[in-house]
Amino acid sequence: MRKIRIYQKNTLAVQNIWRNQRRGILVQVPNASEFKFGDSVQINISGSKLIKKDGLLVLSVDNNQQLKVYSSGNTIAPLPVAVSSLKSKFDEFESTYIDITADVEPEPAAGTALKGDKILMDGDKNEIILHTQDNATFAGESIAPSASFRGIAFKEGEKLQVRMQSYADMAYASGKLYAGWPETFDAVDASVKGSYDMKDKNAVSFPTGQWNLYQAILGTTAGRDRIVSGKNAIRMQQNLSVDGYVQMNFDVPNGASKVTLWYGSYYTDRSCTFKLEYSTDGGTTWKQTGEPISDAHTTTESMNSKQAVFLMNIQGPVRFRVTKLGLGTSNNVINNGRLGLDDIAIYKSY
């Protein structure tokens, strides 16, 4: 098991991964200062008490000797989670190290300190509390208008919280999410784009604007398509030798500091490679931003989609597209399965 400290006196958050399932529990100990973030521990539960406290599972240990540290300094990667998923399936994320990308509401004035409770809100108006105790070492540091906030998934009563471990847990700071985003691709019936290439009908109008879905359809199959919110997700074709696009045919007006999206392989398909590109001349020319991504995973590995985060500093009108590379037919050296996408979000310049 791996241990993570949180801001309650003499309480640790411990998480374990088994068969691709990550679960966490709070552990009360006499002296939490003996443990460090990233310690791997083995717990002797003899004589311990397992209780529910404020809706959270808590293991109460009588003495520190029941916890044996067998390695330290382990890298613990936070699990990106949509706020909607956290609210609907909190038991799956309870007391684990998560990553929530959201805006701070209301928008904080420059220099506003992290301490206290701050409301984090995603584009679908789902809320969670960012809680920072006044005595945290970074409580006086400034909070960004939007970021990926990493910390322990916590709950007080019915209020869900994320509790950062350090100032570095406020990652990918950016401007606020554009109004009306993310694009969830849910406002249009899937039958409108039921074939991968519909020639002169690949352009589909959504609430954010018109998108060109070339070699892409609107997928609705639960458990196979990568539906993060709503009923639809993008599904891009496999085994092609030409690139496929999910492309904006419009600009956002005030630049961009960050783009996020959720992705994964369709069902049990092989992975593939895709990249994010942008245009500042109305779609005449396109430039790549960030690195190509090739680690899409199957639904067998995890039903939770991965989140891609691209940082940039673009001023003025800009549009984006996701380009799935036409690598050809999958074989022993080529992976080119179907790709699932959902909830594409653009953040203003910062």
Coordinates of C-alpha atoms in Angstrom, one line a residue:
M1 CA 0.0 0.0 0.0
R2 CA 1.1 3.6 -0.6
K3 CA 0.5 6.3 1.9
I4 CA -0.4 10.0 1.4
R5 CA -0.7 12.5 4.2
I6 CA -3.7 14.8 4.4
Y7 CA -4.5 17.8 6.5
Q8 CA -6.1 16.1 9.5
K9 CA -4.0 15.7 12.6
N10 CA -2.5 12.1 12.7
T11 CA -4.6 10.9 9.8
L12 CA -3.1 9.3 6.7
A13 CA -4.7 8.6 3.3
V14 CA -3.6 5.2 2.0
Q15 CA -4.3 4.0 -1.5
N16 CA -3.7 0.7 -3.2
I17 CA -4.0 -0.5 -6.8
W18 CA -5.1 -4.1 -7.5
R19 CA -6.3 -5.4 -10.9
N20 CA -6.3 -1.9 -12.2
Q21 CA -8.7 -0.8 -9.5
R22 CA -7.5 2.1 -7.2
R23 CA -9.1 2.4 -3.8
G24 CA -8.3 4.4 -0.7
I25 CA -8.8 4.5 3.1
L26 CA -8.1 6.9 5.9
V27 CA -5.8 5.6 8.6
Q28 CA -5.6 7.2 12.1
V29 CA -2.3 6.8 13.8
P30 CA -0.7 8.2 17.0
N31 CA 2.0 10.2 15.1
A32 CA 1.6 11.0 11.4
S33 CA 4.8 13.0 11.3
E34 CA 6.8 9.7 11.1
F35 CA 5.5 9.2 7.5
K36 CA 6.1 11.0 4.3
F37 CA 4.2 11.5 1.0
G38 CA 5.2 8.6 -1.2
D39 CA 5.9 6.0 1.5
S40 CA 4.8 2.5 0.8
V41 CA 3.6 0.8 3.9
Q42 CA 2.3 -2.5 5.2
I43 CA -0.3 -2.3 7.9
N44 CA -0.9 -4.9 10.6
I45 CA -4.6 -4.5 11.3
S46 CA -4.6 -6.8 14.4
G47 CA -6.6 -5.0 17.1
S48 CA -7.5 -2.1 14.9
K49 CA -11.0 -0.6 14.4
L50 CA -12.7 -0.1 11.1
I51 CA -15.4 2.6 11.2
K52 CA -17.4 5.0 9.0
K53 CA -16.8 8.6 10.0
D54 CA -18.6 11.4 8.1
G55 CA -19.3 8.9 5.4
L56 CA -15.6 7.9 5.0
L57 CA -14.0 4.6 5.7
V58 CA -11.4 5.0 8.6
L59 CA -9.0 2.4 10.0
S60 CA -7.9 3.3 13.6
V61 CA -4.5 2.0 14.5
D62 CA -3.3 1.9 18.1
N63 CA 0.5 2.5 17.5
N64 CA 2.8 3.4 14.7
Q65 CA 4.6 0.1 15.0
Q66 CA 1.7 -1.5 13.1
L67 CA 2.7 0.4 10.0
K68 CA 5.9 -0.8 8.4
V69 CA 7.5 1.5 5.7
Y70 CA 9.2 -0.8 3.1
S71 CA 10.0 1.9 0.6
S72 CA 10.0 5.7 0.4
G73 CA 10.1 8.4 -2.3
N74 CA 7.7 6.6 -4.6
T75 CA 6.2 8.6 -7.4
I76 CA 2.4 8.8 -7.0
A77 CA 0.6 10.0 -10.1
P78 CA -2.8 11.6 -9.5
L79 CA -5.8 10.1 -11.3
P80 CA -7.6 12.6 -13.5
V81 CA -11.3 12.5 -12.7
A82 CA -14.2 14.5 -14.1
V83 CA -16.2 16.3 -11.4
S84 CA -19.4 14.5 -12.7
S85 CA -17.7 11.1 -12.2
L86 CA -16.5 12.0 -8.7
K87 CA -20.0 13.0 -7.7
S88 CA -21.7 9.9 -9.2
K89 CA -19.1 7.3 -8.1
F90 CA -17.4 8.9 -5.1
D91 CA -16.8 5.5 -3.4
E92 CA -14.4 4.6 -6.3
F93 CA -12.2 7.6 -5.5
E94 CA -12.6 8.1 -1.8
S95 CA -9.3 8.9 0.0
T96 CA -7.3 8.6 -3.2
Y97 CA -5.0 11.1 -4.9
I98 CA -7.0 12.7 -7.7
D99 CA -6.7 15.5 -10.3
I100 CA -9.7 17.8 -10.9
T101 CA -9.5 20.4 -13.7
A102 CA -11.9 23.2 -13.0
D103 CA -12.4 26.9 -12.6
V104 CA -12.5 28.8 -9.3
E105 CA -15.9 30.4 -8.8
P106 CA -16.3 33.3 -8.4
E107 CA -13.1 34.2 -10.3
P108 CA -10.5 35.2 -7.6
A109 CA -8.9 38.6 -7.6
A110 CA -5.2 38.6 -8.2
G111 CA -3.3 37.5 -5.1
T112 CA -6.2 35.7 -3.5
A113 CA -4.8 33.1 -1.0
L114 CA -5.6 29.4 -1.2
K115 CA -6.6 29.1 2.4
G116 CA -10.2 28.2 3.3
D117 CA -12.9 26.8 1.1
K118 CA -13.0 27.6 -2.6
I119 CA -15.7 26.5 -5.1
L120 CA -14.3 24.6 -8.1
M121 CA -16.7 24.3 -11.0
D122 CA -16.5 22.5 -14.3
G123 CA -18.1 23.5 -17.6
D124 CA -21.3 21.5 -16.8
K125 CA -21.7 23.5 -13.5
N126 CA -20.7 20.6 -11.3
E127 CA -19.1 21.8 -8.1
I128 CA -16.6 20.5 -5.6
I129 CA -14.9 22.3 -2.7
L130 CA -11.1 22.9 -2.6
H131 CA -10.3 22.9 1.1
T132 CA -7.0 24.3 2.5
Q133 CA -6.5 24.6 6.2
D134 CA -5.2 27.9 7.5
N135 CA -2.1 26.2 8.9
A136 CA -1.1 24.5 5.7
T137 CA 2.4 25.6 4.6
F138 CA 1.1 26.9 1.3
A139 CA -2.2 28.4 2.6
G140 CA -1.0 32.0 1.8
E141 CA 0.0 31.2 -1.8
S142 CA -2.1 32.7 -4.6
I143 CA -4.8 30.7 -6.3
A144 CA -5.1 30.6 -10.1
P145 CA -8.5 31.3 -11.9
S146 CA -8.4 27.7 -13.3
A147 CA -6.0 24.8 -12.9
S148 CA -5.7 21.0 -12.4
F149 CA -6.1 20.8 -8.6
R150 CA -4.5 17.6 -7.3
G151 CA -5.2 16.2 -3.8
I152 CA -7.1 13.7 -1.7
A153 CA -10.8 13.0 -2.5
F154 CA -12.5 13.9 0.8
K155 CA -16.0 14.4 2.1
E156 CA -17.5 16.4 5.0
G157 CA -21.2 15.4 5.3
E158 CA -22.5 15.6 1.8
K159 CA -20.0 18.1 0.6
L160 CA -17.2 16.7 -1.6
Q161 CA -13.7 18.1 -1.3
V162 CA -10.3 17.9 -2.8
R163 CA -7.4 18.6 -0.4
M164 CA -4.1 19.6 -1.9
Q165 CA -0.8 18.3 -0.4
S166 CA 1.5 21.1 -1.6
Y167 CA 1.4 24.2 -3.7
A168 CA 2.7 22.1 -6.6
D169 CA -0.6 20.3 -6.6
M170 CA -2.1 23.4 -8.3
A171 CA -0.9 22.3 -11.8
Y172 CA -1.5 23.7 -15.3
A173 CA -2.7 27.1 -14.1
S174 CA -4.5 28.9 -16.8
G175 CA -7.2 31.4 -17.7
K176 CA -10.9 30.5 -17.1
L177 CA -12.8 28.1 -19.3
Y178 CA -14.7 29.8 -22.1
A179 CA -18.4 30.1 -21.5
G180 CA -20.4 27.2 -23.0
W181 CA -17.4 24.8 -22.9
P182 CA -16.5 22.0 -22.8
E183 CA -18.0 20.8 -26.0
T184 CA -19.7 17.5 -25.0
F185 CA -21.1 16.6 -28.4
D186 CA -24.4 15.8 -26.8
A187 CA -26.8 18.4 -28.3
V188 CA -27.0 16.6 -31.7
D189 CA -28.6 13.2 -32.2
A190 CA -26.0 10.6 -33.1
S191 CA -27.8 9.8 -36.3
V192 CA -26.8 13.1 -37.7
K193 CA -23.2 11.8 -38.0
G194 CA -23.6 8.0 -38.3
S195 CA -20.9 7.4 -40.9
Y196 CA -17.2 8.1 -40.6
D197 CA -17.0 10.0 -43.9
M198 CA -20.2 11.6 -45.2
K199 CA -18.5 13.7 -47.9
D200 CA -20.3 17.0 -47.9
K201 CA -22.0 16.3 -44.6
N202 CA -19.0 16.0 -42.2
A203 CA -19.6 19.4 -40.8
V204 CA -21.9 19.3 -37.7
S205 CA -23.2 22.2 -35.7
F206 CA -22.9 22.0 -31.9
P207 CA -23.5 24.6 -29.2
T208 CA -19.9 25.8 -29.4
G209 CA -19.9 26.1 -33.2
Q210 CA -19.6 24.0 -36.3
W211 CA -17.1 21.1 -36.2
N212 CA -15.7 19.1 -39.1
L213 CA -15.9 15.4 -38.1
Y214 CA -13.8 13.7 -40.8
Q215 CA -13.4 9.9 -40.3
A216 CA -15.4 10.3 -37.0
I217 CA -18.9 9.5 -35.8
L218 CA -21.0 10.2 -32.7
G219 CA -20.8 7.1 -30.6
T220 CA -23.5 6.2 -28.0
T221 CA -22.5 2.7 -26.9
A222 CA -22.1 2.7 -23.1
G223 CA -19.1 0.6 -21.9
R224 CA -17.4 0.9 -25.3
D225 CA -17.5 4.6 -26.4
R226 CA -15.6 7.0 -24.2
I227 CA -18.6 8.9 -22.9
V228 CA -17.5 11.2 -20.0
S229 CA -20.7 13.2 -19.7
G230 CA -24.1 13.0 -21.4
K231 CA -25.0 10.4 -24.0
N232 CA -22.5 11.0 -26.9
A233 CA -18.8 10.8 -27.5
I234 CA -16.6 11.0 -30.6
R235 CA -15.4 7.7 -32.2
M236 CA -12.7 8.0 -34.8
Q237 CA -12.1 5.3 -37.4
Q238 CA -9.3 2.7 -37.3
N239 CA -6.7 1.3 -39.7
L240 CA -6.7 4.3 -42.1
S241 CA -3.8 5.6 -44.1
V242 CA -5.2 9.1 -44.1
D243 CA -5.5 11.4 -41.1
G244 CA -8.8 11.9 -39.4
Y245 CA -10.0 15.2 -37.9
V246 CA -12.2 16.6 -35.2
Q247 CA -11.8 20.2 -36.2
M248 CA -13.3 23.5 -35.2
N249 CA -14.6 25.5 -38.1
F250 CA -14.7 28.6 -35.9
D251 CA -12.5 30.6 -33.6
V252 CA -12.6 31.4 -29.9
P253 CA -11.9 35.2 -29.6
N254 CA -9.6 35.7 -26.7
G255 CA -6.6 33.4 -27.2
A256 CA -5.9 30.2 -25.3
S257 CA -3.7 29.1 -22.4
K258 CA -4.9 25.5 -22.1
V259 CA -6.9 22.8 -23.9
T260 CA -8.1 19.6 -22.2
L261 CA -9.9 16.6 -23.5
W262 CA -10.7 13.1 -22.4
Y263 CA -9.7 10.0 -24.5
G264 CA -9.3 6.3 -24.6
S265 CA -9.5 3.4 -27.1
Y266 CA -12.9 2.4 -28.3
Y267 CA -13.8 -0.8 -26.4
T268 CA -10.9 -3.3 -26.8
D269 CA -9.3 -1.7 -29.8
R270 CA -5.5 -1.2 -30.1
S271 CA -4.1 2.2 -29.2
C272 CA -3.4 4.9 -31.9
T273 CA -1.6 8.2 -32.2
F274 CA -3.2 11.7 -32.2
K275 CA -2.0 15.2 -31.8
L276 CA -3.5 18.7 -31.1
E277 CA -3.1 21.4 -33.7
Y278 CA -4.1 25.1 -33.8
S279 CA -4.7 27.7 -36.4
T280 CA -4.6 31.5 -36.0
D281 CA -5.4 32.3 -39.6
G282 CA -8.9 30.9 -39.9
G283 CA -7.9 27.3 -40.6
T284 CA -5.6 28.0 -43.6
T285 CA -2.6 26.6 -41.9
W286 CA -2.2 24.4 -38.8
K287 CA 0.6 24.0 -36.2
Q288 CA 1.1 21.3 -33.7
T289 CA 1.1 22.1 -30.0
G290 CA 2.4 19.7 -27.4
E291 CA 3.5 16.2 -28.0
P292 CA 1.6 13.4 -29.9
I293 CA -0.3 11.0 -27.6
S294 CA -0.1 7.2 -28.1
D295 CA -1.3 5.7 -24.8
A296 CA -5.0 5.3 -25.3
H297 CA -6.2 2.3 -23.2
T298 CA -9.0 -0.2 -23.6
T299 CA -12.2 -0.3 -21.6
T300 CA -10.9 -3.6 -20.2
E301 CA -8.0 -1.8 -18.6
S302 CA -10.2 1.0 -17.3
M303 CA -13.6 2.4 -17.9
N304 CA -12.3 5.8 -16.8
S305 CA -11.0 7.9 -19.7
K306 CA -7.6 9.6 -19.5
Q307 CA -7.3 13.4 -19.6
A308 CA -4.9 15.1 -22.0
V309 CA -3.7 18.6 -21.0
F310 CA -2.1 21.0 -23.5
L311 CA -0.6 24.3 -22.3
M312 CA 0.1 27.2 -24.6
N313 CA 0.2 31.0 -24.8
I314 CA -1.8 32.0 -27.8
Q315 CA -3.2 35.6 -28.1
G316 CA -6.1 36.5 -30.4
P317 CA -8.6 34.4 -32.3
V318 CA -7.6 30.7 -32.5
R319 CA -9.2 27.4 -33.4
F320 CA -8.1 23.8 -32.7
R321 CA -8.4 20.3 -34.1
V322 CA -7.6 16.8 -32.9
T323 CA -5.7 14.9 -35.7
K324 CA -5.7 11.1 -35.6
L325 CA -2.7 10.0 -37.6
G326 CA -3.3 7.8 -40.6
L327 CA -0.7 5.1 -39.7
G328 CA -2.2 2.4 -41.8
T329 CA -3.6 -1.0 -40.7
S330 CA -2.6 -2.3 -37.3
N331 CA 0.1 -5.0 -37.2
N332 CA 3.0 -6.2 -35.1
V333 CA 4.5 -2.7 -35.1
I334 CA 1.6 -0.3 -35.8
N335 CA -1.2 0.5 -33.5
N336 CA -4.1 2.2 -35.2
G337 CA -7.3 1.3 -33.4
R338 CA -10.5 3.4 -33.0
L339 CA -10.1 6.5 -30.7
G340 CA -12.8 7.8 -28.3
L341 CA -12.9 11.5 -27.4
D342 CA -15.2 13.6 -25.2
D343 CA -15.5 16.9 -23.4
I344 CA -13.0 19.1 -25.3
A345 CA -12.4 22.3 -23.3
I346 CA -10.6 25.6 -24.1
Y347 CA -9.3 28.1 -21.6
K348 CA -8.8 31.8 -22.2
S349 CA -5.3 33.3 -22.4
Y350 CA -3.8 34.0 -18.9

